[in-house]
Each structure stands twice: as C-alpha cells, then as structure tokens.
Amino acid sequence: MKKFLALILIFLIAASLAFTVPVHVFAESSTQTTTDQQLYDNLADIGSIMKYITDNYIGDVTYDQLKEAALKGIFSSLDEYSTYFTKEEFKDFTKNTSGTFSGTGMVLTEKDGKIVVTSVLEGSPAEKAGIKSGYIIKAVNDKSVEGMNINDVVNMIIGEEGTKVKVTFDVGGAIREFELTRQIIRVNPVSYKIIDGVGYIKIQEFNENTTSNIANALTYMDNNGINKIVLDLRDNPGGLLTEAVSVANFFVPKGVVLTVETKNGENETYYSYLNNPKYKLAVLINGNTASAAEILAGAIQDTKAGILVGEKSFGKGTVQSVVPLPDGSGFKLTIARYKLPSGRYIDKQGLKPDIYVVNTQYTPSFKFNGTLKVGSRGNDVKILQKNLNILKFNAGPEDGIFGPKTANAVKELQRKAGLTPTGVFDKNTYDALVKLLEELNNKDIQLDKAIEVLKKM
C-alpha cells in the first residue's frame, strides 16, 4: 500500500543527501589534454549515432528523447544514488527536500483501486473544509479519477498557491464536493509525546523544517522535566546533511559529527558545539534507517551520547551533489563518502545496534484441525508448542509430543483468557491463542526495550 501527501509529490528519492552546487559550464581550452580529446571524439561518435537514428529509425524519435535516454543510461552505469532527472523529476526532487509545498493538506493512500484520505494536516485547507479520514476521491475538477494511479491524482490536486481545486468525494455512499484554495504548507517531520515518564521523539525525514520542530519538541520535554528521550529514526530515509548536523548539536557533545571525503581530497568536517549534553538517549534504528539518519545515529553512538536499539541500519555512507541544469533538468551525483567521529565508514555496512531487538510479527502458522491433548503427537502439536513459547507460557521442548508440560502451558493460556483450565487445546483455546498473538503484534518491542533501558539509567 502506498501513502502520499496529496499536497506534494511522491517521495521519490529515499536515502539521499542533498547538496546544491553551482552548475558547471565546460568550455574548450586552448591546450587540450589527451583525455579531453578522447572526450570530444566520443561525443562526436555519439552525435553521429544520434543523427543516424533520427534519419533512419522507422518510428518517431527526437533528439531530446535520445539525449534524455543517453543521460539516463550514463548515470545508471555509475551507482544506485547517481541519477539524471528530467525537468518534472527534478522539480519534484527539489520540492521533496524543502519540506514546503503548495497544496490542500490531504494525506492519501491507494487501496483496492481507490484513492482514500487517511488523514489531513493540521491547519490545512482540507482540515478547515472538514474533510475526514476515509473520504474516497471520485473526481478532481470534475474529471473522474477512476482507474487512475495515485501519482496522477496527486499531480491533479497540487498547484500554485492561491489557486482553487474542486475535489469530489464519496462519503459513506453520498457524493460531496469541496472547493479548496491551495496554500503553502510546511511539512513537519517531527512528532513527540511522553510515554510513562520518558520522552519520545520521532523524525520521519530530514527536511528544512526538522531542526525547528526538534527544538519545539525539546522545549516541550524541558517544560515537563523530561531528560530521558527515545529518538526514533526507524524508517527514516535521510534527507539534508545540514539538518542532520544541526539536530546533532542538540545531542552530540562538542567535537566532530562527521567528515566528508571527496575524490580530490577536499575534505570537510562538520562539528557539534554542544558543551553539556543534558539528555540520556536511546536511538531506535532498523534496516530502513539510512543516510542522514545514520549520520545522526552514528555520531550519537560514537560519542557515547546514547545507545542504539533495534536492528542494523541500511548502510548508506556516500554523499551526493545536486546539480541543476539550465533547461530545468538536473542530476544527482555521488561525489564523496563520509566517516563518523570514530573514523569508521558505514557504506554497505550499516550501524550495529548496541542492543539488538527485532519487532517480529507472530501468527499462528496452523489452522485448528481438531482437539489436542496429552498423548497427541505431530506437527500441529509442535507448532502449538512454538506459539505457546512465544507467548512465554513455557510449553517445553518443541518436539511435537503433547506431554504434561505442554498441558500446563495450555492451562496457563486458558486461565489468562478466562477459560476453564482443562489443559485440552480446543477451538475456544485456539481462538484465545490467536487473540494473544494479535495483541503481541500490536506491541512495539523495540520501543518498550528502549524505555526499559532508559529507566535504568
């Protein structure tokens, strides 16, 4: 299932660091090196091929199409983070990193072929109009969206500040129309709350609004006397390097945050200037914690400012420059790698958590095929024992033999579920087992562990 902000474009680029550098203009020198001459010879060859294609290819093709395809091919031959963007793609990419958009404030998802509102942003035109979660979009500006993908619907809804868009919804079977005036909306990637006396702050990405909203979150924590904080960077794909460094200045003690190393040896070191860190930190990471999020988490780990809890991170240790071109297109090119305060590189390696915890989804991997009791044997018994052990009922060895220990575990399950403790695994007991497993799935084991560790500090 894909989720999007309807006021913006889809988050196309995950795990990327954005640096804007000047457009390079290449001019012919009076003294060309051998390499320069080879370049111009190759360009001449490519030009000749493009000319031959346009003259002889039986289909319709233009020089612009060939140029775009050639550039796409060049960048795809490098690494997974180097990319050529068309005009529209580049416009979308640069908007994504800014965190500021002109739109309506609806968060949409595509479900069963329908475009559904999942939430609306606070203070947005959609919220002011009374649009609610669950509304199904039927048309935009009287054009039906039936059969359209969510990308196209998003592009119909976004637009210039101050312009209007009419959106038609199916609301419980009734048709309702809203005319919304698009406005500038700043996407807040930070959410926070207090859980059992411990602060919880989640950063979804590092856009231009991250630092200011982290400052708001920490002010809230300070006002409530909170100095133990869980910083949730799970599923954070990265974003702006400068924002990650800025946020690090709230948590990382004075010193190096990271060093960026270029091919030409023009290295740049970024620092924290925090003299007295005041928060005890547990940072949540997983396999989708990447790029700028890994910089922050890695700096916290290397400087002993906090501990990492969860699973190994993604492992993106390279830096990209973003170069706009005069025609509105642009490209992103890997130009450097970075090392953390300890001097380590994490590209393709990732960060290893100090405390490894997996949020596992448990489901009963068998159907109820009949009553099980002492003396029963087979695979159903083995799977039952496994699920009982997951729920900490101690069914003993998972050997497929229903003995006294398994019967006692079934009795424990039945008592917890309010059933008569017979020790016989019947349909009612199976249903109780399924319910307890579902409750376990709703628990955030990684977060619970982080809070537990902080409370002991």
XYZ file of C-alpha atoms in Angstrom:
457
model
C 0.000 0.000 0.000
C 1.414 3.373 -0.965
C 0.903 6.519 1.059
C 1.403 10.028 -0.244
C 0.865 13.630 0.716
C -1.611 14.956 -1.799
C -0.287 18.458 -1.373
C 3.121 17.414 -2.569
C 4.763 14.969 -4.866
C 5.612 11.457 -4.036
C 8.747 10.919 -2.019
C 10.725 9.680 -4.964
C 14.209 9.591 -3.527
C 14.816 7.796 -0.273
C 18.163 7.636 1.475
C 19.828 10.587 -0.270
C 21.829 13.551 0.968
C 21.116 16.755 -0.918
C 23.773 19.311 -1.663
C 23.210 22.045 -4.223
C 26.318 23.115 -6.080
C 26.787 25.583 -8.931
C 26.138 24.494 -12.472
C 29.376 23.648 -14.205
C 29.988 25.219 -17.618
C 32.526 23.418 -19.748
C 34.491 25.449 -22.259
C 37.145 24.332 -24.684
C 40.695 25.138 -23.570
C 43.407 26.251 -25.946
C 45.538 23.345 -24.782
C 43.590 20.121 -24.591
C 44.884 17.063 -22.794
C 44.696 13.631 -24.378
C 41.749 12.826 -22.120
C 39.928 15.958 -23.284
C 40.443 14.971 -26.905
C 39.125 11.483 -26.219
C 36.045 13.037 -24.645
C 35.306 15.179 -27.672
C 35.954 12.262 -30.031
C 33.471 10.119 -28.078
C 30.902 12.903 -28.082
C 31.300 13.202 -31.833
C 30.673 9.460 -32.170
C 27.548 9.686 -30.026
C 26.323 12.648 -32.063
C 26.836 10.714 -35.282
C 24.883 7.763 -33.923
C 22.010 10.024 -32.807
C 21.943 11.590 -36.279
C 21.847 8.153 -37.918
C 18.976 7.091 -35.621
C 16.842 10.155 -36.321
C 17.453 9.789 -40.078
C 16.776 6.059 -40.322
C 14.728 4.783 -37.378
C 11.300 3.753 -38.643
C 9.492 5.086 -35.595
C 9.137 8.646 -34.324
C 12.101 9.834 -32.283
C 13.581 13.234 -31.444
C 16.999 14.443 -30.381
C 15.550 15.387 -26.986
C 14.334 11.834 -26.453
C 17.717 10.420 -27.365
C 19.535 12.924 -25.165
C 17.366 12.051 -22.186
C 17.845 8.324 -22.756
C 21.615 8.768 -23.111
C 21.878 10.735 -19.885
C 19.690 8.254 -18.034
C 21.977 5.494 -19.251
C 25.162 7.305 -18.243
C 24.025 7.821 -14.671
C 22.560 4.333 -14.318
C 26.010 2.928 -15.144
C 27.524 4.589 -12.050
C 25.973 3.748 -8.660
C 22.446 3.444 -7.314
C 22.390 7.004 -5.985
C 23.579 8.860 -9.074
C 20.589 9.873 -11.184
C 19.623 12.118 -14.069
C 16.309 13.943 -13.584
C 14.020 15.249 -16.291
C 12.517 18.701 -15.724
C 9.488 17.332 -13.891
C 11.520 14.822 -11.905
C 13.997 17.491 -10.827
C 11.203 19.824 -9.790
C 9.710 17.042 -7.692
C 13.057 16.129 -6.148
C 13.925 19.652 -5.045
C 10.445 20.164 -3.596
C 10.804 16.965 -1.631
C 13.888 18.104 0.255
C 12.454 21.535 1.038
C 9.531 20.251 3.105
C 7.417 23.187 1.892
C 4.638 22.705 -0.630
C 1.579 24.328 -2.091
C -1.440 22.090 -1.828
C -4.507 21.038 0.132
C -3.051 19.072 3.038
C -4.658 15.697 2.385
C -2.693 12.518 3.081
C -3.797 9.912 0.556
C -3.386 6.199 0.148
C -4.255 3.864 -2.726
C -6.413 0.987 -1.502
C -8.244 -1.577 -3.586
C -8.049 0.700 -6.619
C -9.488 3.685 -4.732
C -7.789 6.905 -3.626
C -8.616 7.303 0.063
C -7.901 10.114 2.519
C -6.042 8.691 5.516
C -5.568 11.989 7.375
C -5.362 15.751 6.878
C -2.631 18.095 8.059
C -3.370 20.500 10.871
C -4.260 23.991 9.659
C -4.502 22.887 6.033
C -7.307 23.779 3.598
C -8.547 20.184 3.824
C -8.845 20.358 7.620
C -10.575 23.734 7.526
C -13.077 22.391 4.982
C -13.940 19.454 7.239
C -12.520 16.665 5.076
C -12.069 13.498 7.128
C -10.161 10.243 7.074
C -11.962 7.632 4.971
C -13.266 10.008 2.294
C -12.826 8.458 -1.150
C -11.840 10.749 -4.018
C -14.132 10.348 -7.019
C -13.106 13.320 -9.189
C -10.782 16.327 -9.329
C -12.073 19.400 -11.162
C -14.967 17.250 -12.427
C -12.583 14.730 -14.014
C -13.130 11.185 -12.767
C -10.123 9.570 -11.120
C -11.479 6.044 -11.614
C -8.649 3.777 -12.786
C -6.003 6.459 -12.268
C -2.901 5.782 -10.192
C -2.200 7.857 -7.127
C 0.680 9.738 -8.781
C -1.647 11.220 -11.372
C -4.276 12.119 -8.777
C -1.646 13.850 -6.631
C -0.455 15.872 -9.624
C -4.048 16.984 -10.313
C -4.501 18.207 -6.738
C -1.232 20.087 -6.201
C -0.798 23.523 -7.757
C 0.160 27.137 -7.291
C -0.567 28.919 -4.034
C -3.894 30.745 -4.093
C -5.394 28.703 -6.928
C -8.506 26.579 -6.405
C -9.186 22.912 -6.936
C -12.533 21.118 -6.716
C -12.438 17.654 -5.222
C -15.432 15.287 -5.273
C -15.670 12.585 -2.603
C -17.688 9.501 -1.854
C -18.608 9.871 1.828
C -20.415 6.775 3.008
C -22.221 6.464 -0.308
C -23.103 10.164 -0.552
C -21.347 12.488 -3.007
C -19.802 15.636 -1.536
C -17.858 18.373 -3.320
C -15.289 20.728 -1.818
C -13.601 23.701 -3.447
C -10.219 24.135 -1.790
C -7.781 27.012 -2.110
C -4.235 25.738 -2.254
C -1.836 27.210 0.279
C 1.787 26.871 1.316
C 2.120 24.096 3.851
C 5.264 23.279 5.767
C 5.565 19.563 6.328
C 6.536 18.796 9.915
C 8.596 15.575 10.013
C 8.768 15.520 13.822
C 6.225 14.089 16.267
C 6.612 13.719 20.013
C 4.935 12.677 23.252
C 5.733 11.447 26.741
C 5.394 7.723 27.452
C 5.499 6.596 31.074
C 7.820 9.418 32.091
C 10.140 9.053 29.088
C 10.205 11.423 26.120
C 9.562 10.005 22.655
C 10.558 11.922 19.514
C 10.193 10.519 16.001
C 11.935 12.077 12.991
C 10.442 10.888 9.701
C 12.991 12.631 7.466
C 15.483 15.499 7.462
C 13.908 18.345 5.521
C 14.299 22.088 6.036
C 11.765 22.043 8.890
C 13.381 19.328 11.003
C 15.613 21.418 13.267
C 12.961 23.956 14.214
C 10.483 21.217 15.072
C 13.065 19.284 17.091
C 13.624 22.487 19.057
C 9.875 22.653 19.757
C 9.849 19.019 20.864
C 12.766 19.516 23.250
C 11.188 22.661 24.705
C 8.120 20.550 25.450
C 10.302 17.910 27.124
C 12.158 20.537 29.181
C 8.918 22.135 30.324
C 7.754 18.733 31.551
C 11.014 17.875 33.314
C 11.966 15.111 30.873
C 15.671 14.319 30.387
C 15.406 10.734 29.128
C 14.463 10.539 25.462
C 13.840 7.847 22.868
C 14.826 9.222 19.461
C 13.046 7.160 16.809
C 14.908 7.082 13.482
C 13.325 3.879 12.195
C 12.275 4.045 8.535
C 13.915 7.487 8.208
C 15.411 7.531 4.673
C 17.641 10.564 5.269
C 17.478 13.985 3.673
C 19.560 17.101 4.181
C 23.009 16.694 5.686
C 22.921 20.179 7.174
C 19.716 19.346 9.061
C 21.199 16.132 10.458
C 24.246 18.046 11.720
C 22.028 20.777 13.139
C 19.952 18.233 15.049
C 23.156 16.564 16.270
C 24.007 19.838 18.022
C 21.132 19.151 20.440
C 22.515 15.759 21.476
C 26.154 15.138 20.469
C 28.910 16.522 22.726
C 31.314 19.127 21.375
C 33.505 17.734 18.629
C 33.343 16.081 15.215
C 29.981 14.873 13.900
C 31.298 13.607 10.562
C 33.924 14.212 7.909
C 33.063 14.266 4.208
C 35.878 12.998 1.966
C 35.964 13.839 -1.753
C 37.874 12.306 -4.639
C 40.138 15.360 -4.854
C 40.984 15.338 -1.164
C 38.915 18.443 -0.430
C 37.539 17.152 2.842
C 35.064 18.989 5.053
C 34.432 18.321 8.724
C 31.174 19.129 10.484
C 31.061 19.782 14.208
C 28.816 19.867 17.228
C 29.300 22.810 19.576
C 27.282 21.407 22.475
C 29.245 21.789 25.687
C 26.946 19.974 28.092
C 24.555 17.330 26.678
C 21.584 17.112 29.034
C 19.578 14.196 27.673
C 20.004 10.474 28.163
C 19.278 8.915 24.786
C 18.151 5.641 23.300
C 18.016 5.780 19.491
C 15.779 3.365 17.567
C 17.110 2.164 14.201
C 16.194 -0.522 11.676
C 17.052 -1.634 8.158
C 15.374 1.433 6.659
C 17.342 3.936 8.756
C 19.612 5.460 6.137
C 21.841 8.303 5.046
C 21.417 11.451 7.150
C 19.602 9.404 9.804
C 22.644 7.126 10.034
C 24.889 10.165 10.422
C 22.944 11.321 13.473
C 22.617 7.833 14.976
C 26.278 7.039 14.261
C 27.531 10.261 15.837
C 25.446 9.578 18.947
C 26.833 6.044 19.176
C 30.476 7.013 18.538
C 30.472 9.811 21.107
C 28.683 7.679 23.735
C 25.883 10.254 23.826
C 23.342 7.436 23.716
C 22.741 3.806 22.802
C 21.267 2.343 19.631
C 18.385 -0.103 19.971
C 16.794 -2.182 17.200
C 18.251 -3.684 14.043
C 21.214 -2.953 11.760
C 20.737 0.183 9.669
C 20.686 0.448 5.867
C 24.334 1.366 5.256
C 24.492 4.433 3.026
C 27.788 6.199 3.595
C 28.089 8.270 0.430
C 27.262 11.881 -0.365
C 25.585 13.251 -3.475
C 25.728 16.700 -5.046
C 22.611 18.002 -6.756
C 23.293 19.990 -9.915
C 20.543 21.986 -11.686
C 20.872 22.426 -15.437
C 19.790 25.487 -17.454
C 16.862 23.696 -19.123
C 15.276 22.843 -15.752
C 16.542 19.285 -15.591
C 19.356 18.234 -13.282
C 21.279 15.389 -11.806
C 22.441 13.874 -8.557
C 25.990 12.527 -8.487
C 27.874 10.634 -5.814
C 30.906 12.818 -5.091
C 32.101 11.807 -1.631
C 31.912 9.409 1.246
C 31.729 10.229 4.918
C 33.249 8.879 8.091
C 31.834 9.139 11.576
C 33.602 10.627 14.636
C 35.409 7.339 15.369
C 36.793 7.318 11.818
C 34.651 4.426 10.645
C 32.894 4.153 7.296
C 29.449 2.542 7.189
C 28.680 2.330 3.462
C 27.279 -1.136 2.705
C 27.924 -1.985 6.376
C 25.342 -0.035 8.350
C 25.258 0.689 12.066
C 25.026 -2.194 14.504
C 22.722 -1.512 17.452
C 24.105 -1.708 20.963
C 21.001 -3.693 21.898
C 19.627 -5.910 19.142
C 15.833 -6.190 19.197
C 13.529 -7.331 16.393
C 9.891 -6.374 16.116
C 8.614 -9.749 14.935
C 5.114 -10.330 13.669
C 3.720 -13.582 15.042
C 0.838 -15.509 13.545
C -0.415 -18.978 14.387
C 1.060 -20.918 11.498
C -1.598 -23.631 11.575
C -5.334 -23.914 11.359
C -7.428 -25.529 14.026
C -7.607 -29.129 12.859
C -9.133 -30.646 15.956
C -8.650 -31.040 19.698
C -5.129 -31.665 21.055
C -4.467 -33.151 24.470
C -1.980 -35.214 26.465
C -0.830 -38.046 24.232
C -1.374 -36.144 20.965
C 1.595 -36.120 18.594
C 2.537 -34.496 15.327
C 3.260 -31.217 13.581
C 0.172 -29.453 14.965
C 1.453 -30.131 18.490
C 4.919 -28.856 17.566
C 3.504 -25.609 16.171
C 1.260 -25.227 19.220
C 4.305 -25.584 21.474
C 6.165 -22.959 19.454
C 3.323 -20.438 19.769
C 2.894 -21.129 23.472
C 6.607 -20.470 23.984
C 6.379 -17.224 22.010
C 3.717 -16.118 24.490
C 6.013 -17.138 27.405
C 3.769 -19.995 28.610
C 6.734 -22.428 28.674
C 5.467 -25.441 26.778
C 8.882 -27.086 26.954
C 10.754 -28.605 24.013
C 9.060 -28.113 20.660
C 9.158 -31.836 19.933
C 5.588 -32.475 18.765
C 4.716 -34.548 21.836
C 1.800 -33.250 23.943
C 3.008 -34.063 27.461
C 2.303 -32.700 30.956
C 4.429 -29.560 30.408
C 2.501 -28.632 27.264
C -0.762 -29.299 29.095
C 0.302 -26.952 31.909
C 1.157 -24.263 29.338
C -2.303 -24.671 27.788
C -3.841 -24.293 31.261
C -1.891 -21.041 31.781
C -3.202 -19.771 28.451
C -6.766 -20.737 29.388
C -6.544 -19.012 32.783
C -5.259 -15.811 31.186
C -8.107 -15.935 28.658
C -10.740 -16.544 31.339
C -11.414 -20.116 30.197
C -11.715 -23.247 32.299
C -8.139 -24.593 32.696
C -8.620 -28.091 31.314
C -5.237 -28.424 29.611
C -7.030 -29.516 26.440
C -6.403 -27.404 23.358
C -9.868 -26.917 21.852
C -11.395 -24.345 19.468
C -12.022 -21.758 22.196
C -8.418 -22.091 23.355
C -7.215 -21.738 19.770
C -9.203 -18.501 19.404
C -7.680 -17.222 22.663
C -4.194 -18.054 21.361
C -4.833 -16.113 18.149
C -6.068 -13.104 20.123
C -2.981 -13.049 22.359
C -0.692 -13.269 19.330
C -2.501 -10.346 17.728
C -2.050 -8.333 20.917
C 1.646 -9.177 20.867
C 1.864 -7.931 17.277
C 0.481 -4.575 18.373
C 3.337 -4.135 20.850
C 6.414 -2.157 19.842
C 9.055 -4.367 21.417
C 11.922 -2.123 20.304
C 10.349 0.956 21.850
C 9.490 -0.944 25.031
C 13.124 -2.067 25.323
C 14.439 1.469 24.773
C 12.169 2.819 27.511
C 13.180 -0.007 29.848
C 16.885 0.744 29.326
C 16.425 4.491 29.851
C 14.543 3.969 33.091
C 17.561 2.095 34.470
C 19.974 4.914 33.631
